[in-house]
Short mmCIF file of N, CA and C in Angstrom, two decimals:
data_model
loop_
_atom_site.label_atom_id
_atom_site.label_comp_id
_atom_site.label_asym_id
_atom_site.label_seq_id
_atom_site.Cartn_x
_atom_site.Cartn_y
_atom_site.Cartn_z
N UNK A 1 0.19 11.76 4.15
CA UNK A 1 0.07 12.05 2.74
C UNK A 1 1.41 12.59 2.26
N UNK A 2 1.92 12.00 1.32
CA UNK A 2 2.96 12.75 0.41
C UNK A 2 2.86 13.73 -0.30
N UNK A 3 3.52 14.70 -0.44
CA UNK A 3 3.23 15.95 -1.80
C UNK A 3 4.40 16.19 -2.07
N UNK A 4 4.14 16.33 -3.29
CA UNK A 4 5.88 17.00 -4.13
C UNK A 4 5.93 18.17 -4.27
N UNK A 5 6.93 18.41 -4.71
CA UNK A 5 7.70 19.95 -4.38
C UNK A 5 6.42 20.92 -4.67
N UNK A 6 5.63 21.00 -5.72
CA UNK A 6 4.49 21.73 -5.94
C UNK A 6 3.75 21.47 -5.63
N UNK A 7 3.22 21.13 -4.19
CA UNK A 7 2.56 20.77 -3.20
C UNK A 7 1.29 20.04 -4.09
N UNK A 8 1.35 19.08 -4.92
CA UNK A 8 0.32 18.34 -5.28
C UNK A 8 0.59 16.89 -4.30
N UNK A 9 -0.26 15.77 -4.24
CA UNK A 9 -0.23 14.73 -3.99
C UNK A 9 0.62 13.79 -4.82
N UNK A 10 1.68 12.63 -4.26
CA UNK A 10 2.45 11.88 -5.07
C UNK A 10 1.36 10.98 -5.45
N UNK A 11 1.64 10.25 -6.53
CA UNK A 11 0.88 9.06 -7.24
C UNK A 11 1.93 8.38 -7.76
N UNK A 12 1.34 7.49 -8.28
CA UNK A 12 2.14 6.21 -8.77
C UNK A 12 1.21 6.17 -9.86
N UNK A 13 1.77 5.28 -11.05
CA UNK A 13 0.90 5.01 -12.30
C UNK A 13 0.30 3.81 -12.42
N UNK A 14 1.02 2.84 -11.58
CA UNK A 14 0.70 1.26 -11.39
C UNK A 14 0.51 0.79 -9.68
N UNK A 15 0.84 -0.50 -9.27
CA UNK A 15 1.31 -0.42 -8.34
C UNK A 15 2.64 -0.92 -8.55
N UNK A 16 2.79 -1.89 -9.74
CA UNK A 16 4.37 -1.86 -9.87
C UNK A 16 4.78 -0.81 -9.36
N UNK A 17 5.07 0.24 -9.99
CA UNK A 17 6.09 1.29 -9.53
C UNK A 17 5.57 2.00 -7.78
N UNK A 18 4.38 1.40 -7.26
CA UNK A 18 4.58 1.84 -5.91
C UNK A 18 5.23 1.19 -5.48
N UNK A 19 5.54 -0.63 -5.55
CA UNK A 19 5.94 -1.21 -5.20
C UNK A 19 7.54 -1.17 -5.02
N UNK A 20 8.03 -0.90 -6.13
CA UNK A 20 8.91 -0.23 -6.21
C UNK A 20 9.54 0.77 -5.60
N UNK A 21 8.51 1.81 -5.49
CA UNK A 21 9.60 3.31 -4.95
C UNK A 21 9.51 2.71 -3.22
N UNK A 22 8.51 1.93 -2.49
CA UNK A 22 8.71 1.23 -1.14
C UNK A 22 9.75 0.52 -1.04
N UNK A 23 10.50 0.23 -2.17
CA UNK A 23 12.02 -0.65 -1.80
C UNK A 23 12.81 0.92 -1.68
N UNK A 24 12.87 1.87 -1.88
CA UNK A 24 13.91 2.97 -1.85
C UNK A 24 13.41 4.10 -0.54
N UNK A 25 12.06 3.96 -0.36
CA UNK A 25 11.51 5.28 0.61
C UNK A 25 10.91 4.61 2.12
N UNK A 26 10.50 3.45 1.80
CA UNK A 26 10.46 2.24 3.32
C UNK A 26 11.31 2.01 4.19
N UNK A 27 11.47 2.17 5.07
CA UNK A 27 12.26 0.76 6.18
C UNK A 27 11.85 -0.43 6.08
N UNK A 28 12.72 -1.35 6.15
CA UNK A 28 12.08 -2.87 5.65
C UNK A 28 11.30 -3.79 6.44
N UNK A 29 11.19 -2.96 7.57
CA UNK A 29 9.95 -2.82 8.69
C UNK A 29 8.38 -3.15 7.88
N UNK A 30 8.43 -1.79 7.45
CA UNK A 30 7.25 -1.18 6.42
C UNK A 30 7.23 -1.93 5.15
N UNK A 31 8.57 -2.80 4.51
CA UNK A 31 8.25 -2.79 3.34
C UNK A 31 7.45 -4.23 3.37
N UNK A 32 7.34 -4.80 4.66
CA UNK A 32 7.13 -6.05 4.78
C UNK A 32 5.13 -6.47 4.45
N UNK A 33 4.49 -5.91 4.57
CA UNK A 33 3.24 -6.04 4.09
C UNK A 33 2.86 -5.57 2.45
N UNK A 34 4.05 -4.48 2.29
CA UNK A 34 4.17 -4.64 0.61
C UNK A 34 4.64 -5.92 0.27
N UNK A 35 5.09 -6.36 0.49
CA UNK A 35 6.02 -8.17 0.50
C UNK A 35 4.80 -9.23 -0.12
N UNK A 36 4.16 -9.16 0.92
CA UNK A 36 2.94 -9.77 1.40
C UNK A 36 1.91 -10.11 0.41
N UNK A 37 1.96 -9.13 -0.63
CA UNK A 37 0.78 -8.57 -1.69
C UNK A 37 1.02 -9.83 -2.52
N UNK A 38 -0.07 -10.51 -3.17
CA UNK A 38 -0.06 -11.43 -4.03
C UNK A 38 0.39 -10.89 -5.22
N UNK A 39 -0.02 -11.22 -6.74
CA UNK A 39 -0.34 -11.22 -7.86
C UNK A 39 -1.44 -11.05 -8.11
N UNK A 40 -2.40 -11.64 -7.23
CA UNK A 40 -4.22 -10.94 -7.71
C UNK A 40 -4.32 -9.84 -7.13
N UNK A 41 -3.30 -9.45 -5.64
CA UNK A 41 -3.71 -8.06 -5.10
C UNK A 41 -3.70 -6.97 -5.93
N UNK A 42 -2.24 -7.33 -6.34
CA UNK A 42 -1.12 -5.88 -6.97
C UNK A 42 -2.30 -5.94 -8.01
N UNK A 43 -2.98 -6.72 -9.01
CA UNK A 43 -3.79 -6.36 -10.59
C UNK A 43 -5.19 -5.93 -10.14
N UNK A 44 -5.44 -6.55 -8.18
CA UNK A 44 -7.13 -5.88 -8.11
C UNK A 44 -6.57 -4.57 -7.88
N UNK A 45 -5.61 -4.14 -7.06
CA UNK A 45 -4.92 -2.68 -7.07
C UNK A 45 -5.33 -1.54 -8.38
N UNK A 46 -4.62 -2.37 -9.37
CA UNK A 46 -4.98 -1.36 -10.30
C UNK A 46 -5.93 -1.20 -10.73
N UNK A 47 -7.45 -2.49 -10.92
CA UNK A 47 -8.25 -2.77 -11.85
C UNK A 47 -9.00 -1.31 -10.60
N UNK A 48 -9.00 -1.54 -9.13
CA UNK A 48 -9.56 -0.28 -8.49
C UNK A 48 -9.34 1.54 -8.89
N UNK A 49 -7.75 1.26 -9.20
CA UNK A 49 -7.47 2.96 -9.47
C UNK A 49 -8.26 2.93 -10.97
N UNK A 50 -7.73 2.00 -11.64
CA UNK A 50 -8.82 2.15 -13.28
C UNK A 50 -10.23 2.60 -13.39
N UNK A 51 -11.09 1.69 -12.00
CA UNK A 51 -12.28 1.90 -12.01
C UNK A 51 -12.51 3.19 -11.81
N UNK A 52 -11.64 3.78 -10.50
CA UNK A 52 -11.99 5.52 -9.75
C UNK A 52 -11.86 6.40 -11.04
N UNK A 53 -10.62 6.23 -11.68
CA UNK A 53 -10.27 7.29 -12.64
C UNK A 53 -11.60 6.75 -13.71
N UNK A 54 -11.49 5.62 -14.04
CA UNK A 54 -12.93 6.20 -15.46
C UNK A 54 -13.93 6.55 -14.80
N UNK A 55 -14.59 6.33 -13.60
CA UNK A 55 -15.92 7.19 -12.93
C UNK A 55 -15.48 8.43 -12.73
N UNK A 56 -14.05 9.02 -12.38
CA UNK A 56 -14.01 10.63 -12.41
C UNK A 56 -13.52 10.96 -13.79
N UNK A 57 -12.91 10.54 -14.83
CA UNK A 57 -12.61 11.35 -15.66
C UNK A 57 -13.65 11.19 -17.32
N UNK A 58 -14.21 9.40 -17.01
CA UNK A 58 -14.98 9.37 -18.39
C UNK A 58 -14.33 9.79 -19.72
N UNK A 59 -13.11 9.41 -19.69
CA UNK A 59 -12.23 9.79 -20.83
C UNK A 59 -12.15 8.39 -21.63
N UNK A 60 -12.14 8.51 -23.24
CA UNK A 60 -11.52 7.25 -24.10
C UNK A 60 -10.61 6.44 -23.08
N UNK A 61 -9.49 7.23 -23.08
CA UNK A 61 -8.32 6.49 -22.30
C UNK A 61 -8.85 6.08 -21.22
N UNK A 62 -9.53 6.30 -20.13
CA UNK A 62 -9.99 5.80 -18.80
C UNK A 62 -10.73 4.65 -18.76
N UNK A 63 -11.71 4.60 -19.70
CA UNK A 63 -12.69 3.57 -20.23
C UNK A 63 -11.79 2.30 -20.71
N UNK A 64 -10.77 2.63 -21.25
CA UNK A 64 -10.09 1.65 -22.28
C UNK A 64 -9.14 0.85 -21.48
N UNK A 65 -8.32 1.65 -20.36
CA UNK A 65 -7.45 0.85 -18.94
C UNK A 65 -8.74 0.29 -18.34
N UNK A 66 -9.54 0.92 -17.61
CA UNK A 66 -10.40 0.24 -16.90
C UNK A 66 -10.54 -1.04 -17.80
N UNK A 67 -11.17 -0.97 -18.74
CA UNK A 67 -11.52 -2.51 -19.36
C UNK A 67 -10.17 -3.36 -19.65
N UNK A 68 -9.34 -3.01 -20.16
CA UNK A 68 -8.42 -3.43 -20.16
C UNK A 68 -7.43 -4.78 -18.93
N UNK A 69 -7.65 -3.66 -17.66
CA UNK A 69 -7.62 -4.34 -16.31
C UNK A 69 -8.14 -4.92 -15.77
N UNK A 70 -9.50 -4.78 -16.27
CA UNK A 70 -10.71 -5.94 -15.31
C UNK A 70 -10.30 -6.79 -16.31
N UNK A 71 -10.08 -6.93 -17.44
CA UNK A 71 -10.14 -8.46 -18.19
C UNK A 71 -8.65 -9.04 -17.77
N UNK A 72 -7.77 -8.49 -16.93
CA UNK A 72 -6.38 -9.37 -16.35
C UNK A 72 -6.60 -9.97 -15.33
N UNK A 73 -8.43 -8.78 -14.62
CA UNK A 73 -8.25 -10.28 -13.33
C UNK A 73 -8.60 -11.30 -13.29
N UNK A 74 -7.82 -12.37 -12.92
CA UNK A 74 -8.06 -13.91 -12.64
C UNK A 74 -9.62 -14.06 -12.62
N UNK A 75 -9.66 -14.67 -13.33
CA UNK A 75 -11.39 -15.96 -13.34
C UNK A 75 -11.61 -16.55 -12.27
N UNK A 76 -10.51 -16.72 -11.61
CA UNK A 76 -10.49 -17.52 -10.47
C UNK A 76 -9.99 -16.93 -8.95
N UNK A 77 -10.30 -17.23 -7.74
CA UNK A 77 -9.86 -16.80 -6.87
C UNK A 77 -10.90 -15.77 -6.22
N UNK A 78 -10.54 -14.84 -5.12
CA UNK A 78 -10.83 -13.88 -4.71
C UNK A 78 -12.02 -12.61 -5.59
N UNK A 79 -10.58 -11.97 -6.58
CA UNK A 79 -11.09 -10.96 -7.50
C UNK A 79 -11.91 -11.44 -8.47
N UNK A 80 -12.71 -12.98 -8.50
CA UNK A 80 -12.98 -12.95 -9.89
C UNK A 80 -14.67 -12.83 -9.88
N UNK A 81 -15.13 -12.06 -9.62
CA UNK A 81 -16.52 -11.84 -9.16
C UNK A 81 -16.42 -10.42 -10.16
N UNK A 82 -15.09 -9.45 -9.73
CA UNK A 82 -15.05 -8.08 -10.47
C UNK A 82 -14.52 -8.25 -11.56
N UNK A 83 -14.08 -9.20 -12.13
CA UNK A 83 -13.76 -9.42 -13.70
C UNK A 83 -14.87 -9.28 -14.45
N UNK A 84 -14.52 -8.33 -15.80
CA UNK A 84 -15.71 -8.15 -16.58
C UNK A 84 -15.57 -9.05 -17.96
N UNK A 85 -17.18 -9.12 -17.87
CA UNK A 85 -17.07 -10.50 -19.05
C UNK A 85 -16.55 -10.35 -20.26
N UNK A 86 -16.88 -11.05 -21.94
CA UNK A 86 -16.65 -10.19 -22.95
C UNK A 86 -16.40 -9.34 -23.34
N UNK A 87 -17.67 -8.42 -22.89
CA UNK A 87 -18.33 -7.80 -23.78
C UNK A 87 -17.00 -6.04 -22.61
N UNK A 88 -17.21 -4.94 -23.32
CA UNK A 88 -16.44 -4.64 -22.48
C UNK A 88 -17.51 -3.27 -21.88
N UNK A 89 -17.05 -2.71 -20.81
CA UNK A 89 -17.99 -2.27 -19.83
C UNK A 89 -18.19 -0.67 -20.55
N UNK A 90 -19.01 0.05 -20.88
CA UNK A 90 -19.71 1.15 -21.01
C UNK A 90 -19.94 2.08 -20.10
N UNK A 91 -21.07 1.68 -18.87
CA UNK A 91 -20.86 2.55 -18.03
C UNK A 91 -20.59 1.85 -16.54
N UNK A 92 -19.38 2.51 -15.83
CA UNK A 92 -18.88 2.29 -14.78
C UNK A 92 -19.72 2.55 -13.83
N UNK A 93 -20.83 3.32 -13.51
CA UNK A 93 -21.80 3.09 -12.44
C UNK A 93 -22.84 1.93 -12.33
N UNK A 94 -23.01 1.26 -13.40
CA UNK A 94 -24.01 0.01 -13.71
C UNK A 94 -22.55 -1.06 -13.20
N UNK A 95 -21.52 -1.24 -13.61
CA UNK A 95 -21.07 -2.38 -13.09
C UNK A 95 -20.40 -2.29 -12.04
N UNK A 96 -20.53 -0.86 -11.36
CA UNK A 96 -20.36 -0.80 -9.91
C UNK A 96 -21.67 -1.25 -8.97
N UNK A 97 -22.38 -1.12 -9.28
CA UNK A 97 -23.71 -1.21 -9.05
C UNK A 97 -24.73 -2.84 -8.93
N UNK A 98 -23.64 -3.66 -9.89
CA UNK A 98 -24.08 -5.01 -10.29
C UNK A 98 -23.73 -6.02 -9.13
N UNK A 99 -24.43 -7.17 -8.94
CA UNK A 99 -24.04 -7.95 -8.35
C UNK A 99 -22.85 -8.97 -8.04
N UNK A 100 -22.34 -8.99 -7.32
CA UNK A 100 -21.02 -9.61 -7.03
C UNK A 100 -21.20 -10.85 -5.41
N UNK A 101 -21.35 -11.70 -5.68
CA UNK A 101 -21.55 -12.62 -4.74
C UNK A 101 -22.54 -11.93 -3.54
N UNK A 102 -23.79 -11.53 -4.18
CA UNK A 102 -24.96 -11.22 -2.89
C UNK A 102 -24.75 -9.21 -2.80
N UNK A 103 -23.55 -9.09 -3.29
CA UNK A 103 -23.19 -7.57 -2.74
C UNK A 103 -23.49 -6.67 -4.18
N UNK A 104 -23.85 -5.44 -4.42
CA UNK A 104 -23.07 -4.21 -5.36
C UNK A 104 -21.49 -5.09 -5.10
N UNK A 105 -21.08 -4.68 -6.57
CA UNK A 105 -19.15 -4.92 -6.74
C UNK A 105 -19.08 -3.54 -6.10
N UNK A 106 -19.22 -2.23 -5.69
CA UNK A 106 -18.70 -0.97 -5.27
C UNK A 106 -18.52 -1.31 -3.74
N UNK A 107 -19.55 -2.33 -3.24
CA UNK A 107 -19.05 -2.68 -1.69
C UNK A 107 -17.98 -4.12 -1.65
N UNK A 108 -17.75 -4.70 -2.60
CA UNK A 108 -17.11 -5.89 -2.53
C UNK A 108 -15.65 -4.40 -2.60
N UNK A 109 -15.56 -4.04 -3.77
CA UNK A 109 -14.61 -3.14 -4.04
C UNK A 109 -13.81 -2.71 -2.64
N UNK A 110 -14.88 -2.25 -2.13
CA UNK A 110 -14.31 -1.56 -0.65
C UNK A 110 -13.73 -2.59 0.63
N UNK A 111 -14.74 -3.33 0.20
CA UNK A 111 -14.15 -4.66 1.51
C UNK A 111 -12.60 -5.03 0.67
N UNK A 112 -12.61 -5.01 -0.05
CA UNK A 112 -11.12 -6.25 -0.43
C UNK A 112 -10.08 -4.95 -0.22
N UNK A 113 -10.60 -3.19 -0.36
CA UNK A 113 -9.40 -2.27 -0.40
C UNK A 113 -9.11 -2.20 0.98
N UNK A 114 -10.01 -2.21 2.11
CA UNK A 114 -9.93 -2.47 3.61
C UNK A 114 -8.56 -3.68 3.90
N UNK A 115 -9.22 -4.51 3.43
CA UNK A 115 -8.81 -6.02 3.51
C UNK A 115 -7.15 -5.77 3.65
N UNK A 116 -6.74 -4.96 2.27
CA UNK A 116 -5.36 -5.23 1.58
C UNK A 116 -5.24 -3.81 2.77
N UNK A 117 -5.53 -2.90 3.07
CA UNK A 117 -4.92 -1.52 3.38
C UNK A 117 -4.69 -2.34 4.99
N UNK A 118 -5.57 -3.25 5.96
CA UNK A 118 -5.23 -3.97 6.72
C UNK A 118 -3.70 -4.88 6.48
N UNK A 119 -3.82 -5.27 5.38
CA UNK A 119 -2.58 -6.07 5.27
C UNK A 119 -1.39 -5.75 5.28
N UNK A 120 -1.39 -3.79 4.75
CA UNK A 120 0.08 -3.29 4.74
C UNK A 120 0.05 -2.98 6.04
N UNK A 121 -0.71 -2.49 6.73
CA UNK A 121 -0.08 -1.50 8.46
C UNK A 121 0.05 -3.14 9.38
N UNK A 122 -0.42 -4.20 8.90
CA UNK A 122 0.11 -5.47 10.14
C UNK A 122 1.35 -5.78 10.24
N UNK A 123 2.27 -4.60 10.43
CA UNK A 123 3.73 -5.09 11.01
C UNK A 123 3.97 -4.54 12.27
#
């Protein structure tokens, strides 16, 4: 775990910018499964931190990224089971809760964060 000088935990706001600070704080050993990450990873990346933060904070703003991000992920592919339709999502425990190819999306959620957290330590 990282912490900064005031012993809180580092974060990132995107994964752009994690992606990023791994080109300056990596060995290129390490940076090589960041490499790796698609275009649907890096946006299911965020559409996940969107989801955590509006189930812990329930703020305008939290509600509004979360929806915001699920409507960038691809229709197609992998993530597109957790793309939310139209209409835009209200409460984050009902469409955690909803069906996603046979599963709750809160366990699809977890398999694909496994999936990708497998993908960075395979060097």
């Amino acid at each position: 775990m990282l912490i900064d000088p005031k012993g809180f935990n580092l974060t990132f706001s995107s994964t752009k910018e994690l992606l990023e600070t791994t080109q300056s704080w990596l060995s290129v050993k390490h940076q090589t499964g960041f490499a790796s990450l698609t275009h649907d990873d890096k946006v299911f990346m965020d559409a996940a931190r969107a989801v955590r933060n509006c189930v812990a904070h329930q703020s305008n703003s939290s509600f509004d990224r979360m929806n915001t991000v699920l409507a960038t992920l691809s229709p197609a592919g992998i993530y597109a089971g957790l793309r939310r339709g139209g209409k835009k999502i209200e409460d984050p425990g009902a469409y955690l809760k909803a069906d996603s190819d046979g599963r709750p999306r809160a366990i699809v959620y977890v398999a694909f964060l496994d999936r990708i957290a497998k993908m960075l330590k395979s060097v």
